[in-house]
Amino acid sequence: QVQLAESGGGLVQAGDSLRLSCVVVADILEDYTMGWFRRAPGKEREFVAGIGWRTGMTHYADSGLGRFIVSRDSAKHTVYLQMNSLKIEDTAVYYCGVLITGMWTRVSDYPYWGQGTQVTVSE
């Protein structure tokens, strides 16, 4: 059984920064990969960034590369998504998910998701 809860979203202006958090409750979190996804209005959920819990290896979609940083705090069972230089195009509901096995960027490979947190970027 895995449960996740995102937080940290809000309304910001273009160029601002936000840090999203995802608290994870899992039996063996160290064996999992964490992924951040987002769903913009009228679009499908898409991969943003991911991190291997044990290795710390990270992956980024082109959309956030150079602006976003994914990290985790094992003691707090929390993963973070630091988002800098936010753009209007970043407006979306952001979700964290747990990947046990599969592809980092494939939504259907993630069996567990949080409820999402809204990020709105205005000009």
PDB file of C-alpha atoms in Angstrom:
ATOM      1  CA  GLN A   1       0.000   0.000   0.000  1.00  0.00           C
ATOM      2  CA  VAL A   2       1.372   3.377  -1.092  1.00  0.00           C
ATOM      3  CA  GLN A   3      -0.064   6.807  -0.408  1.00  0.00           C
ATOM      4  CA  LEU A   4       1.163  10.174  -1.659  1.00  0.00           C
ATOM      5  CA  ALA A   5       0.198  13.762  -0.936  1.00  0.00           C
ATOM      6  CA  GLU A   6       1.403  16.773  -2.933  1.00  0.00           C
ATOM      7  CA  SER A   7       1.563  20.329  -1.669  1.00  0.00           C
ATOM      8  CA  GLY A   8       3.180  23.658  -2.470  1.00  0.00           C
ATOM      9  CA  GLY A   9       1.225  24.775  -5.503  1.00  0.00           C
ATOM     10  CA  GLY A  10      -0.193  28.226  -5.870  1.00  0.00           C
ATOM     11  CA  LEU A  11      -0.633  31.309  -8.009  1.00  0.00           C
ATOM     12  CA  VAL A  12       2.591  33.009  -9.080  1.00  0.00           C
ATOM     13  CA  GLN A  13       3.840  35.351 -11.759  1.00  0.00           C
ATOM     14  CA  ALA A  14       6.053  34.391 -14.656  1.00  0.00           C
ATOM     15  CA  GLY A  15       9.670  34.268 -13.553  1.00  0.00           C
ATOM     16  CA  ASP A  16       8.823  33.280  -9.972  1.00  0.00           C
ATOM     17  CA  SER A  17       9.731  30.047  -8.234  1.00  0.00           C
ATOM     18  CA  LEU A  18       7.830  27.363  -6.375  1.00  0.00           C
ATOM     19  CA  ARG A  19       8.824  24.231  -4.535  1.00  0.00           C
ATOM     20  CA  LEU A  20       6.415  21.353  -4.593  1.00  0.00           C
ATOM     21  CA  SER A  21       6.514  18.619  -1.983  1.00  0.00           C
ATOM     22  CA  CYS A  22       5.242  15.075  -2.011  1.00  0.00           C
ATOM     23  CA  VAL A  23       5.041  13.075   1.190  1.00  0.00           C
ATOM     24  CA  VAL A  24       5.153   9.350   0.530  1.00  0.00           C
ATOM     25  CA  VAL A  25       3.938   6.533   2.744  1.00  0.00           C
ATOM     26  CA  ALA A  26       5.220   3.174   1.547  1.00  0.00           C
ATOM     27  CA  ASP A  27       6.477  -0.090   2.966  1.00  0.00           C
ATOM     28  CA  ILE A  28       9.859   0.046   1.193  1.00  0.00           C
ATOM     29  CA  LEU A  29      10.286   3.495  -0.247  1.00  0.00           C
ATOM     30  CA  GLU A  30      13.996   2.994  -0.900  1.00  0.00           C
ATOM     31  CA  ASP A  31      13.216   0.593  -3.724  1.00  0.00           C
ATOM     32  CA  TYR A  32      10.963   2.989  -5.597  1.00  0.00           C
ATOM     33  CA  THR A  33      11.408   5.635  -8.231  1.00  0.00           C
ATOM     34  CA  MET A  34       9.523   8.903  -7.801  1.00  0.00           C
ATOM     35  CA  GLY A  35       8.121  10.830 -10.716  1.00  0.00           C
ATOM     36  CA  TRP A  36       6.606  14.277 -11.136  1.00  0.00           C
ATOM     37  CA  PHE A  37       3.977  14.696 -13.815  1.00  0.00           C
ATOM     38  CA  ARG A  38       1.667  17.493 -14.784  1.00  0.00           C
ATOM     39  CA  ARG A  39      -1.584  17.927 -16.649  1.00  0.00           C
ATOM     40  CA  ALA A  40      -2.251  21.252 -18.282  1.00  0.00           C
ATOM     41  CA  PRO A  41      -5.779  22.332 -19.212  1.00  0.00           C
ATOM     42  CA  GLY A  42      -7.001  20.340 -22.177  1.00  0.00           C
ATOM     43  CA  LYS A  43      -3.890  18.163 -22.297  1.00  0.00           C
ATOM     44  CA  GLU A  44      -2.784  14.732 -21.193  1.00  0.00           C
ATOM     45  CA  ARG A  45      -0.676  14.080 -18.138  1.00  0.00           C
ATOM     46  CA  GLU A  46       3.017  14.390 -19.025  1.00  0.00           C
ATOM     47  CA  PHE A  47       6.319  13.569 -17.389  1.00  0.00           C
ATOM     48  CA  VAL A  48       8.222  16.433 -15.765  1.00  0.00           C
ATOM     49  CA  ALA A  49      11.013  14.946 -13.641  1.00  0.00           C
ATOM     50  CA  GLY A  50      11.937  11.826 -11.729  1.00  0.00           C
ATOM     51  CA  ILE A  51      14.418  10.568  -9.160  1.00  0.00           C
ATOM     52  CA  GLY A  52      15.555   7.144  -8.033  1.00  0.00           C
ATOM     53  CA  TRP A  53      15.105   6.970  -4.289  1.00  0.00           C
ATOM     54  CA  ARG A  54      18.177   4.898  -3.551  1.00  0.00           C
ATOM     55  CA  THR A  55      20.544   6.116  -6.275  1.00  0.00           C
ATOM     56  CA  GLY A  56      19.468   9.736  -6.561  1.00  0.00           C
ATOM     57  CA  MET A  57      19.593   9.486 -10.328  1.00  0.00           C
ATOM     58  CA  THR A  58      17.424  12.139 -11.929  1.00  0.00           C
ATOM     59  CA  HIS A  59      15.619  12.548 -15.222  1.00  0.00           C
ATOM     60  CA  TYR A  60      14.068  15.667 -16.674  1.00  0.00           C
ATOM     61  CA  ALA A  61      11.734  16.369 -19.500  1.00  0.00           C
ATOM     62  CA  ASP A  62      12.884  19.024 -21.926  1.00  0.00           C
ATOM     63  CA  SER A  63      10.148  21.308 -20.655  1.00  0.00           C
ATOM     64  CA  GLY A  64      11.819  21.743 -17.267  1.00  0.00           C
ATOM     65  CA  LEU A  65      15.446  21.028 -18.062  1.00  0.00           C
ATOM     66  CA  GLY A  66      17.663  23.769 -16.647  1.00  0.00           C
ATOM     67  CA  ARG A  67      14.789  25.264 -14.632  1.00  0.00           C
ATOM     68  CA  PHE A  68      13.491  22.423 -12.467  1.00  0.00           C
ATOM     69  CA  ILE A  69      15.324  20.378  -9.848  1.00  0.00           C
ATOM     70  CA  VAL A  70      13.986  17.176  -8.348  1.00  0.00           C
ATOM     71  CA  SER A  71      15.316  15.952  -5.015  1.00  0.00           C
ATOM     72  CA  ARG A  72      14.326  13.840  -2.047  1.00  0.00           C
ATOM     73  CA  ASP A  73      14.728  13.752   1.714  1.00  0.00           C
ATOM     74  CA  SER A  74      14.707  10.137   2.794  1.00  0.00           C
ATOM     75  CA  ALA A  75      14.300  10.913   6.493  1.00  0.00           C
ATOM     76  CA  LYS A  76      11.163  12.927   5.773  1.00  0.00           C
ATOM     77  CA  HIS A  77       9.833  10.507   3.147  1.00  0.00           C
ATOM     78  CA  THR A  78       9.451  13.494   0.876  1.00  0.00           C
ATOM     79  CA  VAL A  79      10.329  14.319  -2.706  1.00  0.00           C
ATOM     80  CA  TYR A  80      10.573  17.867  -3.985  1.00  0.00           C
ATOM     81  CA  LEU A  81      10.269  19.662  -7.259  1.00  0.00           C
ATOM     82  CA  GLN A  82      11.965  23.039  -7.246  1.00  0.00           C
ATOM     83  CA  MET A  83      10.592  25.055 -10.134  1.00  0.00           C
ATOM     84  CA  ASN A  84      12.444  28.201 -11.148  1.00  0.00           C
ATOM     85  CA  SER A  85      11.825  30.762 -13.864  1.00  0.00           C
ATOM     86  CA  LEU A  86       8.243  29.649 -14.164  1.00  0.00           C
ATOM     87  CA  LYS A  87       6.444  30.248 -17.412  1.00  0.00           C
ATOM     88  CA  ILE A  88       2.779  30.579 -18.235  1.00  0.00           C
ATOM     89  CA  GLU A  89       3.092  27.255 -20.036  1.00  0.00           C
ATOM     90  CA  ASP A  90       3.926  25.592 -16.707  1.00  0.00           C
ATOM     91  CA  THR A  91       0.371  26.117 -15.508  1.00  0.00           C
ATOM     92  CA  ALA A  92      -0.993  22.681 -14.665  1.00  0.00           C
ATOM     93  CA  VAL A  93      -1.975  20.305 -11.932  1.00  0.00           C
ATOM     94  CA  TYR A  94       1.197  18.631 -10.722  1.00  0.00           C
ATOM     95  CA  TYR A  95       1.167  15.043  -9.531  1.00  0.00           C
ATOM     96  CA  CYS A  96       3.735  12.803  -7.919  1.00  0.00           C
ATOM     97  CA  GLY A  97       3.732   9.096  -8.532  1.00  0.00           C
ATOM     98  CA  VAL A  98       5.590   5.969  -7.496  1.00  0.00           C
ATOM     99  CA  LEU A  99       7.205   3.741 -10.090  1.00  0.00           C
ATOM    100  CA  ILE A 100       8.071   0.200  -9.090  1.00  0.00           C
ATOM    101  CA  THR A 101       9.110  -1.058 -12.492  1.00  0.00           C
ATOM    102  CA  GLY A 102       8.752   0.368 -15.967  1.00  0.00           C
ATOM    103  CA  MET A 103       9.547   3.513 -17.885  1.00  0.00           C
ATOM    104  CA  TRP A 104      10.212   6.820 -16.147  1.00  0.00           C
ATOM    105  CA  THR A 105       8.091   8.808 -18.540  1.00  0.00           C
ATOM    106  CA  ARG A 106       5.155   6.456 -19.047  1.00  0.00           C
ATOM    107  CA  VAL A 107       2.070   7.430 -17.092  1.00  0.00           C
ATOM    108  CA  SER A 108       0.547   3.967 -17.286  1.00  0.00           C
ATOM    109  CA  ASP A 109       3.560   2.423 -15.535  1.00  0.00           C
ATOM    110  CA  TYR A 110       2.886   4.313 -12.301  1.00  0.00           C
ATOM    111  CA  PRO A 111       0.476   2.380 -10.074  1.00  0.00           C
ATOM    112  CA  TYR A 112       0.254   5.036  -7.343  1.00  0.00           C
ATOM    113  CA  TRP A 113      -0.532   8.744  -7.533  1.00  0.00           C
ATOM    114  CA  GLY A 114      -1.242  11.669  -5.293  1.00  0.00           C
ATOM    115  CA  GLN A 115      -4.248  13.930  -5.758  1.00  0.00           C
ATOM    116  CA  GLY A 116      -2.250  16.730  -7.345  1.00  0.00           C
ATOM    117  CA  THR A 117      -1.509  20.354  -6.542  1.00  0.00           C
ATOM    118  CA  GLN A 118      -2.461  23.283  -8.754  1.00  0.00           C
ATOM    119  CA  VAL A 119       0.227  25.568 -10.140  1.00  0.00           C
ATOM    120  CA  THR A 120      -0.966  28.679 -11.937  1.00  0.00           C
ATOM    121  CA  VAL A 121       1.496  31.048 -13.571  1.00  0.00           C
ATOM    122  CA  SER A 122       0.301  34.437 -14.746  1.00  0.00           C
ATOM    123  CA  GLU A 123       2.025  37.079 -16.808  1.00  0.00           C
TER     124      GLU A 123
END
